Coordinates of C-alpha atoms and ligand atoms in Angstrom, one line a residue:
X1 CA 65.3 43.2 21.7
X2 CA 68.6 45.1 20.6
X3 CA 71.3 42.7 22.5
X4 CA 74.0 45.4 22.2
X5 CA 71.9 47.6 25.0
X6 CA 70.2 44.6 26.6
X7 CA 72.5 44.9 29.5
X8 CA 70.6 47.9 30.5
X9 CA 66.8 47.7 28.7
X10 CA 66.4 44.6 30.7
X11 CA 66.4 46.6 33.8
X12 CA 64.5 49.7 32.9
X13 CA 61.7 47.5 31.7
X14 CA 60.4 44.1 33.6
X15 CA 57.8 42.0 33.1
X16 CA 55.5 41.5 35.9
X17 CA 56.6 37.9 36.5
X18 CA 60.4 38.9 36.7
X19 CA 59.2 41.6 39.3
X20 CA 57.8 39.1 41.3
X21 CA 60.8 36.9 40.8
X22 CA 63.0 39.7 42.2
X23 CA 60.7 40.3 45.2
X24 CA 61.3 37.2 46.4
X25 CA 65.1 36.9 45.9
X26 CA 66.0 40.0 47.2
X27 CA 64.4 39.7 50.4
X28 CA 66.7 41.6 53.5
X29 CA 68.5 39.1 55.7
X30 CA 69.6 39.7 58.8
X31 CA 73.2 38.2 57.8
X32 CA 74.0 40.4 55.3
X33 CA 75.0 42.9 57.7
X34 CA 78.0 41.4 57.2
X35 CA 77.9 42.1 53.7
X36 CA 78.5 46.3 54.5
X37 CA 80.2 45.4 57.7
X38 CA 83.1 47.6 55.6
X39 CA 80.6 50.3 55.1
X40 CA 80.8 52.2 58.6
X41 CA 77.5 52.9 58.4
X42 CA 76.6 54.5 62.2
X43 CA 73.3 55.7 63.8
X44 CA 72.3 59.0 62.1
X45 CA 74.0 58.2 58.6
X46 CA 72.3 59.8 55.6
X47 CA 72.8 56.4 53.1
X48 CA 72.3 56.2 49.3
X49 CA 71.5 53.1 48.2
X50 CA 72.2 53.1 44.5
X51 CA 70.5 50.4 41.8
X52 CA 67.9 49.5 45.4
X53 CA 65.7 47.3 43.4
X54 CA 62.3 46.5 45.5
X55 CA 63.8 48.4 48.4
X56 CA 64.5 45.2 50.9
X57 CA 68.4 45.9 51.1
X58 CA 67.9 49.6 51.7
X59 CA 65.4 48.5 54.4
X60 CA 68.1 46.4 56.5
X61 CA 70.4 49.8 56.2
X62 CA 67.4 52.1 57.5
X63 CA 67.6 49.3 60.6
X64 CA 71.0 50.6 60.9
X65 CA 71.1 54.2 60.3
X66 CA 68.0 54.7 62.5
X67 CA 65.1 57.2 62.7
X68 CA 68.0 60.1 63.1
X69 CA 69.5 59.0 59.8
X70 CA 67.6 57.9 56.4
X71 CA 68.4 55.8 53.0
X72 CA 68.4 57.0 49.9
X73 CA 67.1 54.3 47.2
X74 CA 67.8 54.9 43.7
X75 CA 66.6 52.7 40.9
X76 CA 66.6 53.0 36.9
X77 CA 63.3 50.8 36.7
X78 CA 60.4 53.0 38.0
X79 CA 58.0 49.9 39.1
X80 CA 60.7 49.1 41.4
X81 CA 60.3 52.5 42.6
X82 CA 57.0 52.5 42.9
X83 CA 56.6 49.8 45.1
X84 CA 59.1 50.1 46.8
X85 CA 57.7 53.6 47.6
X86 CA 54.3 51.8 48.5
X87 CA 56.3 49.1 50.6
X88 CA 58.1 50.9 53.0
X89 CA 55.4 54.0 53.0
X90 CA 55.1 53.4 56.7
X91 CA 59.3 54.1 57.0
X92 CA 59.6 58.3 57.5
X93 CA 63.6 57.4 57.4
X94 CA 63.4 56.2 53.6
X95 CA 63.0 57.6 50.3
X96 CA 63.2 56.1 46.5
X97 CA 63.9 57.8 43.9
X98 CA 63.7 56.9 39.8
X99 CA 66.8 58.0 37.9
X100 CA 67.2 58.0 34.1
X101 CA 70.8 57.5 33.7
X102 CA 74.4 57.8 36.0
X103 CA 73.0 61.5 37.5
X104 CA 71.9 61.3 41.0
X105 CA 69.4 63.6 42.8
X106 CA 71.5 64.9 45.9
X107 CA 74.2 67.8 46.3
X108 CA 78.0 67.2 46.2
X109 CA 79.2 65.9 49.8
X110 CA 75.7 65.3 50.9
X111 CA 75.7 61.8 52.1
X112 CA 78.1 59.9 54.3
X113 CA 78.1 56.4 52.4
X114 CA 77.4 55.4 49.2
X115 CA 75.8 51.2 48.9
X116 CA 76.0 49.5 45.7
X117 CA 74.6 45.8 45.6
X118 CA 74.8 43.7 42.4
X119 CA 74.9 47.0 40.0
X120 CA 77.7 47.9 38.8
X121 CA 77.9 45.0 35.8
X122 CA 75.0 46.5 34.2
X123 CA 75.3 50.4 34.3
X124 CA 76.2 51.8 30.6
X125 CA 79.3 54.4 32.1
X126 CA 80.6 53.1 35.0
X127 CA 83.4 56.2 34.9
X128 CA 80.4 58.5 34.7
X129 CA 78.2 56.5 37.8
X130 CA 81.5 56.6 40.0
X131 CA 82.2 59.9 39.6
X132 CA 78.5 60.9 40.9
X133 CA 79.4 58.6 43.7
X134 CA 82.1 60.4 44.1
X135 CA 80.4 63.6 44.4
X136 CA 77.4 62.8 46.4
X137 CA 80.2 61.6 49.3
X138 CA 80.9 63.7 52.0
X139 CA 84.8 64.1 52.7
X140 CA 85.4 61.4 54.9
X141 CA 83.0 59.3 53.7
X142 CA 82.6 55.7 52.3
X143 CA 81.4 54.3 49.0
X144 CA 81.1 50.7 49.3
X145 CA 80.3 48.2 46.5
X146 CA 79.3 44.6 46.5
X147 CA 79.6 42.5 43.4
X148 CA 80.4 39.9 41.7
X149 CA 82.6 38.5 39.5
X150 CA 81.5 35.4 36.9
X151 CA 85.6 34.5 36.2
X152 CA 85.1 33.2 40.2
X153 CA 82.2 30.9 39.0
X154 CA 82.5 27.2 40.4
X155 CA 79.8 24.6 38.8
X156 CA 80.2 21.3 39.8
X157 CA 79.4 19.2 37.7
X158 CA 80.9 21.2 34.8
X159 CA 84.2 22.0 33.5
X160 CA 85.9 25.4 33.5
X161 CA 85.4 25.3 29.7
X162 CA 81.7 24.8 30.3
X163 CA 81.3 27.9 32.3
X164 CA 83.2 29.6 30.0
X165 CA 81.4 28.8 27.3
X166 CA 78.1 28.6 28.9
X167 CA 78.6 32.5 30.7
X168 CA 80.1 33.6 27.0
X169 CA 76.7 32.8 25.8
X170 CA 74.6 34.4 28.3
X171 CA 77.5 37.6 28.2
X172 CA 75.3 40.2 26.4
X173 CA 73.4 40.2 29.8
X174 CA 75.9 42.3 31.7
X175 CA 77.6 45.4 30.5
X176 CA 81.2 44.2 32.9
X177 CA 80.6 40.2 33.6
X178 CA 84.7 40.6 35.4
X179 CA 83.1 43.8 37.6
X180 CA 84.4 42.4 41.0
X181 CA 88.0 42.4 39.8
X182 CA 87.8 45.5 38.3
X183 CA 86.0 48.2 41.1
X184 CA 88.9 48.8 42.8
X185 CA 90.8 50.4 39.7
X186 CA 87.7 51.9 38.8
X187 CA 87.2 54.1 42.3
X188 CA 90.5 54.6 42.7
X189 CA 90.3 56.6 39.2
X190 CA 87.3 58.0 40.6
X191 CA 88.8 59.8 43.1
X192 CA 88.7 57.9 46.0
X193 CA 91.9 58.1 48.3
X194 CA 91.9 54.6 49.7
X195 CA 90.1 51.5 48.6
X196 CA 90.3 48.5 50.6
X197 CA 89.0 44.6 49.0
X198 CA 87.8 41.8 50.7
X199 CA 85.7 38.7 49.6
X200 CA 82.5 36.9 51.2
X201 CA 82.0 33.7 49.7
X202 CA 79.2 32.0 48.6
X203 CA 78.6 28.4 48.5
X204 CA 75.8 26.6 47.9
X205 CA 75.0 23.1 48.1
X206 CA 71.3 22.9 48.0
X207 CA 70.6 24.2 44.7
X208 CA 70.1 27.9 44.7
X209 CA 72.7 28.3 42.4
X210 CA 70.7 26.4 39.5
X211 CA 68.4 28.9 39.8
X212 CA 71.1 31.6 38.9
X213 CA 71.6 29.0 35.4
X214 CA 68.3 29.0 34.7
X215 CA 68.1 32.6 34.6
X216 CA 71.0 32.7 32.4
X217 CA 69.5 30.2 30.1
X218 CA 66.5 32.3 30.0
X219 CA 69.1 34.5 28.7
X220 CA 70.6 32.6 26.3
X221 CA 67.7 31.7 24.9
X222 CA 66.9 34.9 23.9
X223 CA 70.1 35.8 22.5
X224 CA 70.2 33.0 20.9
X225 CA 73.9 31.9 21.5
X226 CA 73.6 28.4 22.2
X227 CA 71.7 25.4 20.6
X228 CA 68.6 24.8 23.0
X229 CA 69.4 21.3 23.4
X230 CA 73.2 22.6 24.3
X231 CA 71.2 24.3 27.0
X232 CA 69.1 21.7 27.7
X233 CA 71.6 19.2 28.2
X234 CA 73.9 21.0 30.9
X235 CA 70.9 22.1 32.7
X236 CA 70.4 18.6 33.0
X237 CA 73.8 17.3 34.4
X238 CA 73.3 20.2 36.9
X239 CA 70.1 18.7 37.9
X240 CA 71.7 15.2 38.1
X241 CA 74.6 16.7 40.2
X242 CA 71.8 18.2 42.6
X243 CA 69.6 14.5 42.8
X244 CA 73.1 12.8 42.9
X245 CA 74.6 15.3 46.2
X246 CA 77.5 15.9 43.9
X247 CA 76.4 19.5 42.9
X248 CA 78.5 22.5 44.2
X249 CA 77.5 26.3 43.5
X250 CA 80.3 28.8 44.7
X251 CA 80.6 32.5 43.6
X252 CA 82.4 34.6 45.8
X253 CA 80.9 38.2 46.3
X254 CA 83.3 41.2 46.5
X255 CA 83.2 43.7 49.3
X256 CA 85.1 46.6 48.1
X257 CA 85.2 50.1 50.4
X258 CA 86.6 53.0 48.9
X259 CA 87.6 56.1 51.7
X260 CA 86.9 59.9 50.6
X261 CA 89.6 62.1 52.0
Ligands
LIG301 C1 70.5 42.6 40.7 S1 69.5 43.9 41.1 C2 70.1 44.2 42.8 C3 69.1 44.9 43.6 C4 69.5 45.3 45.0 N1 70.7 46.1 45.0 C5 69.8 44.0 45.9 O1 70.9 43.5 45.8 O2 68.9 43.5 46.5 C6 70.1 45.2 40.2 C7 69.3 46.5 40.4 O3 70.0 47.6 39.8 C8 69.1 48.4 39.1 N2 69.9 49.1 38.0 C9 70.4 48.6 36.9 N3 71.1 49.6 36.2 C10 71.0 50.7 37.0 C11 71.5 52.0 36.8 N4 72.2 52.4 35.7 N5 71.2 53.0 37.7 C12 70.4 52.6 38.8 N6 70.0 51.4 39.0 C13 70.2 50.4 38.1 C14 68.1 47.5 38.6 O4 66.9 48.1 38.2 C15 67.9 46.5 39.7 O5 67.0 47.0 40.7

C-alpha cells in the first residue's frame, strides 16, 4: 500500500468483500430525489453520472430522465462497471463506462447535467475533473455535486478534539477531507457562471453512523496512525453511547449546483 496515492488505489482496486459492502450501502432511495432536487434534471435529459459506483444512484436518475433521455455512469473501478453493466442490462436508457483518469468519454456540450455523489474527495486533479465537467455541459446546463465535508462531523459521545484527531488519522483516505466547503470555489474557477449551495442534513440516531467509524478504523489501521487500543477504545464509547440512547451521528451533505451560461 503506498498511503500517499491511497486516496485513489483504494478505488481503482476493491476486494470482493468491500464490493459487496458498497452494494448494499449504495442502494437508490426513493428520498434522495431530494438530494438533485437542484439538478433540473427533466424528462428527456442526457445525464452523466460521474464516480456511479454499482450503478444504484444512476438508476433513480434513469427514473427521472425517462426512456427519451439516458444516464451516463462513469466509474474509475472497472468491477463496478461491470456489474453495474450486468445489473441494469435490462435498462436501454443506461450506459457505464470505465475511465482511467479525469477524461471523460463524451463531446464538449453533450450532456445537459453533470451528477457527482461522494467523489470529489478522492479524485487526484480536481481542476482537471471540473474542467471535463465543464466541457461535457451543454450551455445552459447544470453540474451538480453532492458531498461532504468531515470539518461538519458531529460524534456524540466524543469531543471535537476526538474527531479531529480520530479523522486526522484516517486523513490519507481522501485526497480533499474539507471538499464540501471547497466545490463552490472550485466550479466557479471552472467556468461555471453561477453556483448556488445548500445543505441536506444527516442525522442519525440509530447507529448508521458507527458504521462510517468503523470503516475509518479499518483505515487507520492500515495506515497505521493510531495505537489499536486508541482505536479500540473510542469505538467503544461509541458503542456505549449507542446501548446508552446517548449516541448522535450528524454530517451534513452539500448540495452544490453550478449554471453553464
Ligand atoms: C463513495 S462511492 C459513491 C458512489 C455513488 N456516487 C453513490 O453515491 O452511490 C465513490 C465512487 O467514486 C468512484 N471514483 C473514485 N475516484 C474516481 C475518479 N477519479 N473518477 C471516477 N470515479 C471515481 C469510486 O470508484 C466509487 O464508485
Amino acid at each position: 500500500m503506498n498511503i500517499d496515492t491511497f486516496f485513489t488505489d483504494h478505488w481503482k482496486e476493491i476486494e470482493p468483500e468491500r464490493i459487496t459492502r458498497y452494494e448494499e450501502m449504495f442502494v437508490w432511495h426513493d428520498a434522495q430525489r431530494l438530494l438533485v432536487e437542484g439538478a433540473g434534471i427533466e424528462v428527456g435529459h442526457e445525464v452523466v453520472d460521474l464516480g456511479s459506483g454499482p450503478g444504484f444512484f444512476a438508476s433513480g436518475l434513469a427514473q427521472i430522465v425517462g426512456d427519451a433521455g439516458r444516464v451516463h455512469g462513469v466509474d474509475i473501478n472497472g468491477d463496478f462497471v461491470d456489474s453495474a453493466r450486468s445489473r441494469f442490462s435490462d435498462h436501454d436508457n443506461m450506459t457505464f463506462y470505465h475511465v482511467e483518469d479525469h477524461r471523460l468519454p463524451f463531446d464538449d456540450g453533450q450532456v445537459n447535467r453533470v451528477i457527482c455523489k461522494n467523489v470529489l474527495e478522492y479524485v487526484p486533479d480536481l481542476e482537471a475533473t471540473l474542467a471535463e465537467v465543464y466541457r461535457v455541459t451543454s450551455p445552459g446546463g447544470r453540474a451538480h455535486v453532492i458531498d461532504s465535508d468531515w470539518g461538519f462531523l458531529v460524534v456524540e459521545p466524543w469531543s471535537t478534539e476526538t474527531i479531529t484527531e480520530f479523522f486526522k488519522a484516517a486523513s490519507p483516505a481522501f485526497r480533499e477531507p474539507y471538499i464540501g466547503r471547497r466545490v463552490a470555489g472550485a466550479l466557479k474557477n471552472a467556468g461555471f457562471a453561477r453556483v448556488q449551495v445548500k445543505l441536506s442534513p444527516f442525522v442519525d440516531q440509530a447507529g448508521r453512523g458507527l458504521h462510517v467509524l468503523r470503516n475509518m478504523a479499518s483505515y487507520i489501521e492500515a495506515f497505521d496512525t493510531l495505537p489499536k487500543a486508541r482505536v479500540e477504545a473510542l469505538l467503544a464509547q461509541v458503542e456505549q453511547s449507542l446501548a446508552d440512547n446517548n449516541f448522535l451521528f450528524v454530517l451534513p451533505q452539500f448540495l452544490v449546483t453550478a449554471y453553464k451560461e
